[in-house]
């Protein structure tokens, strides 16, 4: 979505209902209701019976567009009010909205997201500028027991008063968009817990889909009051790198009896890990789990540190017996505390915002390139010549880029 579309949409934010205050939590600690540090602004907007709305300040330089229709206003008001008051149905519907490919609904989703971001920013100000939620990415090869692990950890955290959301980056069909995983059926106890929310986040066959839908779903979950967001990925591949760039802590889960583990896991994934968890450390697998723990502890010492305030750790847990799970959460809480104190936590968040922006730019630029008339006119012929071996893929790419830039230059000069 280009600035000419997005900026005017942001201008319409103030035409929606005012922000409500919902007390966020970190564990059992409650923060006082927020008070906006901005100078309160009062504006009159058509479409709401010329009511004077007190709310978030929107830059006056943003241009005006055709206002939202009354049904659209009612929809966004309903979703926003339900979301920040903790209604799970509103959260689910809001995530569905950001996952849509419908152009107008994508615009509405951005309006909703901007309101939620503004709400969260005000809440964070009351927390000394520190993020209220803790985002944890969980990855590992098939058979590592990720879903069982998440259910055990999730139940422990909700029992301590946390609100936990689980977003499963779900491989989906490029053709139909259909998903394959069934996390709710594999986390039966956690899915019935009213302090937990489980949602598959489809990739739609692209890493850009992972970044957009998952990152925006994280924002909505935090707006809904979920202070711990667990992002589960399937297997060890490129999507794990995308998820590692949108969480505060990246956890790699390793089974104890998977063969040559250090050979089978990509070095880049290990370098991304802030914590390595050896799962299924019980019974006959306890001895192999100890061996794998020692191997990974040695391997991590050889890697360059990502953070000055944290050294990656290797722990053993058993989802079956629960052994090691409280200690694991202790390590995760220690990571959060150390990185918050050093500022690494906030620095990572800021860097991730930039990564997110550029990934979306790349996605939209590629789509714009593919849909350009000059490219669409040349593409079938060049694809055919490439598949027949008549020209190299590099030459075909150069010809398409030349057609795109020449057409764009002639259009701008007119």
Coordinates of C-alpha atoms in Angstrom, one line a residue:
X1 CA 0.0 0.0 0.0
X2 CA 1.6 3.3 -1.1
X3 CA 1.8 6.5 1.0
X4 CA -0.9 8.1 -1.2
X5 CA -3.3 5.5 0.1
X6 CA -2.0 4.9 3.6
X7 CA -1.5 8.5 4.8
X8 CA -5.0 9.6 4.1
X9 CA -6.3 6.5 5.9
X10 CA -4.3 7.5 9.0
X11 CA -6.0 10.9 8.8
X12 CA -9.3 9.2 9.3
X13 CA -8.2 7.6 12.6
X14 CA -9.6 10.5 14.7
X15 CA -13.1 10.0 13.2
X16 CA -13.4 6.8 15.1
X17 CA -14.5 6.5 18.8
X18 CA -12.1 7.7 21.5
X19 CA -9.6 5.4 23.1
X20 CA -10.7 3.5 26.1
X21 CA -8.3 2.6 28.9
X22 CA -7.7 -1.1 29.7
X23 CA -5.2 -2.0 32.4
X24 CA -2.4 -4.1 30.9
X25 CA -0.6 -6.7 33.0
X26 CA 2.8 -8.3 33.4
X27 CA 2.2 -11.3 35.5
X28 CA 0.1 -10.3 38.4
X29 CA 1.3 -6.7 38.5
X30 CA -1.2 -4.1 37.2
X31 CA -0.3 -0.7 35.8
X32 CA -2.2 2.4 36.5
X33 CA -4.5 3.7 33.7
X34 CA -2.7 5.8 31.1
X35 CA -2.8 9.5 30.8
X36 CA -1.9 11.0 27.5
X37 CA 1.1 13.2 27.5
X38 CA 0.0 15.0 24.4
X39 CA -1.9 18.2 24.5
X40 CA -5.5 17.1 24.3
X41 CA -6.9 17.9 20.9
X42 CA -10.5 18.3 19.9
X43 CA -11.6 17.9 16.3
X44 CA -14.9 17.9 14.5
X45 CA -15.3 15.2 11.9
X46 CA -18.2 14.7 9.4
X47 CA -19.8 11.3 9.4
X48 CA -20.3 11.2 13.2
X49 CA -23.0 13.8 13.5
X50 CA -20.3 16.5 13.8
X51 CA -19.4 15.2 17.3
X52 CA -16.3 16.6 19.0
X53 CA -14.0 13.7 19.6
X54 CA -11.2 13.7 22.1
X55 CA -8.6 11.1 21.1
X56 CA -5.2 10.5 19.7
X57 CA -3.4 13.3 17.9
X58 CA -3.1 12.8 14.1
X59 CA -0.8 15.0 12.2
X60 CA -2.7 17.8 10.4
X61 CA -0.4 17.4 7.4
X62 CA -2.0 14.1 6.4
X63 CA -4.3 14.7 3.4
X64 CA -8.1 14.1 3.6
X65 CA -9.8 11.3 1.7
X66 CA -13.3 10.1 1.2
X67 CA -14.4 9.3 4.7
X68 CA -15.2 5.8 5.9
X69 CA -18.8 4.7 5.3
X70 CA -21.0 4.3 8.4
X71 CA -20.9 0.5 8.2
X72 CA -17.1 0.6 8.0
X73 CA -17.0 3.0 11.0
X74 CA -19.2 0.8 13.0
X75 CA -17.1 -2.3 12.1
X76 CA -13.9 -0.7 13.2
X77 CA -15.4 0.7 16.3
X78 CA -16.8 -2.7 17.3
X79 CA -13.5 -4.5 16.6
X80 CA -11.4 -1.9 18.4
X81 CA -13.7 -1.7 21.5
X82 CA -14.0 -5.5 21.7
X83 CA -10.3 -6.0 21.2
X84 CA -9.0 -3.7 23.9
X85 CA -11.7 -5.0 26.4
X86 CA -10.3 -8.5 25.9
X87 CA -13.0 -10.1 23.8
X88 CA -11.5 -13.2 22.1
X89 CA -14.0 -13.1 19.3
X90 CA -13.0 -9.5 18.4
X91 CA -9.4 -10.5 18.4
X92 CA -10.1 -13.4 16.1
X93 CA -12.1 -11.2 13.7
X94 CA -9.4 -8.5 13.7
X95 CA -6.7 -11.0 12.8
X96 CA -9.0 -12.2 10.0
X97 CA -9.2 -8.7 8.7
X98 CA -5.4 -8.2 8.6
X99 CA -5.0 -11.5 6.7
X100 CA -7.4 -10.5 4.0
X101 CA -6.3 -9.8 0.4
X102 CA -9.3 -7.6 -0.4
X103 CA -7.9 -4.1 -1.1
X104 CA -10.4 -2.1 0.8
X105 CA -10.4 -4.4 3.8
X106 CA -6.6 -4.2 3.9
X107 CA -7.0 -0.4 4.2
X108 CA -9.4 -0.9 7.0
X109 CA -7.0 -3.3 8.7
X110 CA -4.3 -0.6 8.6
X111 CA -6.6 1.9 10.2
X112 CA -7.4 -0.6 13.0
X113 CA -3.7 -1.5 13.5
X114 CA -2.7 2.2 13.8
X115 CA -5.3 2.7 16.5
X116 CA -4.0 -0.3 18.4
X117 CA -0.4 0.8 18.0
X118 CA -1.4 4.3 19.4
X119 CA -3.2 2.6 22.3
X120 CA -0.2 0.4 23.1
X121 CA 2.2 3.4 22.9
X122 CA 0.2 5.2 25.5
X123 CA 0.2 2.2 27.8
X124 CA 4.0 1.7 27.4
X125 CA 4.5 5.3 28.5
X126 CA 3.0 4.4 31.8
X127 CA 5.5 1.5 32.1
X128 CA 8.5 3.8 31.7
X129 CA 8.7 3.4 28.0
X130 CA 9.3 -0.3 28.3
X131 CA 7.2 -2.9 26.2
X132 CA 4.5 -4.5 28.2
X133 CA 4.4 -7.8 26.2
X134 CA 7.1 -10.5 25.7
X135 CA 7.3 -12.0 22.3
X136 CA 8.9 -15.5 22.1
X137 CA 9.6 -17.4 18.9
X138 CA 9.7 -21.2 19.1
X139 CA 11.2 -23.3 16.3
X140 CA 12.6 -26.7 15.8
X141 CA 12.6 -29.7 13.5
X142 CA 9.6 -31.9 13.1
X143 CA 9.2 -34.3 16.1
X144 CA 10.7 -31.8 18.6
X145 CA 7.4 -31.7 20.5
X146 CA 6.7 -28.0 20.0
X147 CA 3.0 -28.2 20.4
X148 CA 3.2 -30.3 23.6
X149 CA 5.9 -28.0 25.0
X150 CA 3.8 -24.9 24.2
X151 CA 0.7 -26.4 26.0
X152 CA 2.7 -27.2 29.1
X153 CA 4.4 -23.8 29.2
X154 CA 1.2 -22.0 28.3
X155 CA -0.8 -23.7 31.1
X156 CA 2.0 -22.9 33.6
X157 CA 2.0 -19.2 32.6
X158 CA -1.8 -18.8 32.6
X159 CA -1.8 -20.4 36.1
X160 CA 0.6 -17.6 37.2
X161 CA -1.8 -14.9 36.0
X162 CA -0.4 -14.3 32.5
X163 CA -2.4 -14.0 29.3
X164 CA -0.9 -16.1 26.6
X165 CA -1.5 -16.0 22.9
X166 CA -0.1 -18.6 20.5
X167 CA 0.4 -17.8 16.8
X168 CA 1.4 -20.8 14.7
X169 CA 3.1 -19.8 11.4
X170 CA 1.1 -22.3 9.4
X171 CA 2.2 -23.5 5.9
X172 CA -0.6 -22.9 3.6
X173 CA -1.4 -23.5 0.0
X174 CA -0.2 -20.9 -2.6
X175 CA -3.4 -21.8 -4.6
X176 CA -6.2 -22.0 -2.1
X177 CA -4.6 -20.5 1.0
X178 CA -5.7 -23.6 3.0
X179 CA -3.8 -24.5 6.1
X180 CA -2.4 -27.8 7.1
X181 CA -1.8 -27.7 10.8
X182 CA -4.3 -28.3 13.6
X183 CA -2.8 -26.7 16.6
X184 CA -6.0 -26.3 18.5
X185 CA -6.6 -30.0 18.3
X186 CA -3.1 -30.7 19.5
X187 CA -3.3 -28.2 22.4
X188 CA -6.7 -29.2 23.7
X189 CA -6.3 -28.0 27.3
X190 CA -4.7 -24.7 26.4
X191 CA -7.3 -24.0 23.7
X192 CA -10.0 -24.2 26.4
X193 CA -8.2 -21.9 28.8
X194 CA -9.9 -18.5 28.8
X195 CA -6.5 -16.8 29.5
X196 CA -5.1 -18.2 26.3
X197 CA -5.7 -17.6 22.6
X198 CA -4.4 -19.9 19.8
X199 CA -4.4 -18.9 16.2
X200 CA -2.7 -20.3 13.1
X201 CA -1.1 -17.6 11.0
X202 CA -1.0 -18.7 7.4
X203 CA 2.0 -18.0 5.2
X204 CA 0.0 -17.9 1.9
X205 CA 3.0 -19.5 0.4
X206 CA 5.3 -16.5 0.8
X207 CA 7.7 -15.3 3.5
X208 CA 6.1 -11.9 3.0
X209 CA 2.9 -13.4 4.1
X210 CA 4.6 -14.7 7.2
X211 CA 6.0 -11.3 8.1
X212 CA 2.8 -9.3 7.4
X213 CA 0.1 -11.5 8.9
X214 CA 2.2 -12.7 11.8
X215 CA 3.6 -9.4 12.8
X216 CA 0.3 -7.7 12.6
X217 CA -1.4 -10.5 14.5
X218 CA 1.2 -10.0 17.3
X219 CA 0.3 -6.3 17.5
X220 CA -3.4 -7.2 17.8
X221 CA -2.8 -9.8 20.4
X222 CA -0.9 -7.3 22.5
X223 CA -3.6 -4.8 22.1
X224 CA -6.0 -7.4 23.4
X225 CA -4.1 -7.6 26.6
X226 CA -2.0 -10.8 26.0
X227 CA 1.3 -10.0 27.6
X228 CA 3.1 -13.2 26.4
X229 CA 3.0 -14.0 22.7
X230 CA 4.4 -17.4 21.6
X231 CA 5.1 -17.7 17.9
X232 CA 5.5 -21.3 16.7
X233 CA 7.0 -22.2 13.4
X234 CA 7.0 -25.5 11.6
X235 CA 10.4 -27.1 11.0
X236 CA 13.7 -25.3 10.4
X237 CA 13.7 -23.2 7.2
X238 CA 13.5 -19.7 5.8
X239 CA 10.3 -18.8 7.7
X240 CA 12.2 -19.2 11.0
X241 CA 14.5 -16.3 10.0
X242 CA 11.5 -14.2 9.3
X243 CA 10.0 -15.0 12.7
X244 CA 13.3 -14.4 14.5
X245 CA 13.1 -10.9 13.2
X246 CA 9.7 -10.2 14.9
X247 CA 10.2 -11.6 18.4
X248 CA 12.1 -10.5 21.5
X249 CA 13.5 -14.0 22.2
X250 CA 14.1 -16.8 19.8
X251 CA 14.0 -20.3 21.3
X252 CA 15.3 -23.4 19.4
X253 CA 13.8 -26.8 20.4
X254 CA 15.8 -29.9 19.8
X255 CA 14.7 -33.5 20.3
X256 CA 17.4 -35.8 22.0
X257 CA 17.2 -38.7 19.6
X258 CA 17.2 -37.0 16.2
X259 CA 20.6 -38.4 15.0
X260 CA 23.4 -35.9 14.0
X261 CA 21.7 -32.8 15.4
X262 CA 24.5 -30.4 15.0
X263 CA 24.9 -31.4 11.3
X264 CA 21.2 -31.3 10.7
X265 CA 20.4 -27.8 12.0
X266 CA 21.5 -24.8 10.0
X267 CA 24.2 -22.8 11.6
X268 CA 22.2 -19.6 10.9
X269 CA 19.3 -20.8 13.0
X270 CA 21.6 -21.7 15.9
X271 CA 23.1 -18.2 15.7
X272 CA 19.7 -16.7 15.9
X273 CA 18.8 -18.7 19.1
X274 CA 18.8 -17.0 22.5
X275 CA 17.9 -20.2 24.2
X276 CA 18.3 -23.9 23.1
X277 CA 15.8 -26.3 24.7
X278 CA 16.5 -30.1 24.6
X279 CA 13.0 -31.6 24.8
X280 CA 11.7 -35.0 25.9
X281 CA 14.4 -35.3 28.5
X282 CA 12.9 -38.2 30.5
X283 CA 13.1 -42.0 30.6
X284 CA 15.4 -43.6 28.1
X285 CA 16.0 -40.3 26.4
X286 CA 17.4 -38.6 29.5
X287 CA 21.0 -39.7 28.7
X288 CA 20.9 -38.7 25.1
X289 CA 19.3 -35.4 26.2
X290 CA 22.3 -34.7 28.5
X291 CA 24.7 -35.5 25.7
X292 CA 22.9 -33.1 23.3
X293 CA 22.9 -30.4 25.9
X294 CA 26.6 -30.7 26.3
X295 CA 27.2 -30.6 22.6
X296 CA 25.1 -27.5 22.1
X297 CA 26.7 -25.8 25.1
X298 CA 30.1 -26.2 23.5
X299 CA 28.8 -25.2 20.0
X300 CA 27.3 -21.9 21.3
X301 CA 30.6 -20.9 22.9
X302 CA 32.1 -20.8 19.4
X303 CA 29.5 -18.5 18.0
X304 CA 29.6 -14.7 18.1
X305 CA 27.4 -13.2 20.8
X306 CA 24.3 -11.4 19.6
X307 CA 23.9 -9.4 22.8
X308 CA 26.3 -7.8 25.3
X309 CA 23.8 -8.5 28.1
X310 CA 23.0 -12.2 27.4
X311 CA 24.8 -15.4 26.7
X312 CA 22.7 -18.1 25.0
X313 CA 21.8 -21.0 27.3
X314 CA 21.0 -24.7 26.8
X315 CA 18.4 -26.3 29.0
X316 CA 16.6 -29.7 29.3
X317 CA 12.9 -30.1 29.8
X318 CA 10.3 -32.8 29.8
X319 CA 6.8 -31.9 28.7
X320 CA 5.7 -35.3 30.0
X321 CA 6.8 -34.8 33.6
X322 CA 7.1 -31.0 33.6
X323 CA 10.6 -31.3 34.9
X324 CA 12.7 -28.3 33.9
X325 CA 9.8 -26.2 32.7
X326 CA 9.8 -23.7 35.7
X327 CA 13.6 -23.4 35.4
X328 CA 13.1 -22.7 31.6
X329 CA 10.7 -19.9 32.3
X330 CA 13.2 -18.5 34.9
X331 CA 15.8 -18.4 32.1
X332 CA 13.4 -16.6 29.8
X333 CA 12.4 -14.1 32.4
X334 CA 16.1 -13.5 33.2
X335 CA 16.7 -12.8 29.4
X336 CA 13.8 -10.3 29.4
X337 CA 15.1 -8.6 32.5
X338 CA 18.7 -8.4 31.4
X339 CA 17.9 -7.1 27.9
X340 CA 15.4 -4.6 29.2
X341 CA 18.0 -3.2 31.7
X342 CA 20.7 -2.9 29.0
X343 CA 18.4 -1.5 26.3
X344 CA 19.0 -4.4 24.0
X345 CA 15.3 -5.3 24.2
X346 CA 14.2 -1.9 22.9
X347 CA 17.0 -1.8 20.3
X348 CA 15.9 -5.1 18.9
X349 CA 12.3 -3.9 18.7
X350 CA 13.3 -0.8 16.8
X351 CA 15.5 -2.7 14.4
X352 CA 12.7 -5.2 13.7
X353 CA 10.3 -2.4 12.8
X354 CA 12.7 -1.3 10.1
X355 CA 13.1 -4.9 8.9
X356 CA 9.3 -5.3 8.8
X357 CA 9.0 -2.1 6.8
X358 CA 11.5 -3.1 4.2
X359 CA 10.1 -6.6 3.8
X360 CA 6.7 -5.1 3.0
X361 CA 8.3 -2.7 0.6
X362 CA 10.0 -5.5 -1.2
X363 CA 6.7 -7.5 -1.3
X364 CA 4.7 -4.5 -2.7
X365 CA 7.4 -3.5 -5.2
X366 CA 7.5 -7.0 -6.6
X367 CA 3.8 -7.0 -7.0
X368 CA 3.8 -3.6 -8.6
X369 CA 6.5 -4.8 -11.0
X370 CA 4.6 -8.0 -12.0
X371 CA 1.4 -6.0 -12.6
X372 CA 3.1 -3.3 -14.7
X373 CA 1.6 -3.3 -18.2
X374 CA 5.0 -3.2 -19.9
X375 CA 6.2 -6.2 -17.9
X376 CA 3.0 -8.2 -18.4
X377 CA 3.3 -7.6 -22.1
X378 CA 6.9 -9.0 -22.3
X379 CA 6.7 -11.6 -19.6
X380 CA 5.0 -14.6 -21.4
X381 CA 7.4 -14.4 -24.3
X382 CA 10.5 -14.1 -22.2
X383 CA 9.4 -16.9 -19.8
X384 CA 8.9 -19.1 -22.8
X385 CA 12.4 -18.3 -24.2
X386 CA 14.0 -18.9 -20.8
X387 CA 12.3 -22.3 -20.4
X388 CA 13.5 -23.3 -24.0
X389 CA 17.0 -22.2 -23.1
X390 CA 17.0 -19.6 -25.9
X391 CA 18.2 -16.9 -23.4
X392 CA 19.6 -16.9 -19.9
X393 CA 17.4 -16.0 -16.9
X394 CA 19.7 -13.1 -16.2
X395 CA 19.2 -11.6 -19.7
X396 CA 15.5 -12.1 -19.4
X397 CA 15.5 -10.3 -16.0
X398 CA 17.5 -7.4 -17.5
X399 CA 15.1 -7.1 -20.4
X400 CA 12.1 -7.0 -18.1
X401 CA 13.7 -4.4 -15.9
X402 CA 14.6 -2.3 -18.9
X403 CA 11.0 -2.5 -20.1
X404 CA 9.8 -1.5 -16.6
X405 CA 12.2 1.5 -16.2
X406 CA 11.7 2.7 -19.8
X407 CA 8.0 2.7 -19.5
X408 CA 8.1 4.4 -16.0
X409 CA 10.5 7.1 -17.3
X410 CA 8.4 7.9 -20.3
X411 CA 5.3 8.1 -18.1
X412 CA 6.9 10.5 -15.6
X413 CA 8.3 12.8 -18.4
X414 CA 4.8 13.3 -19.9

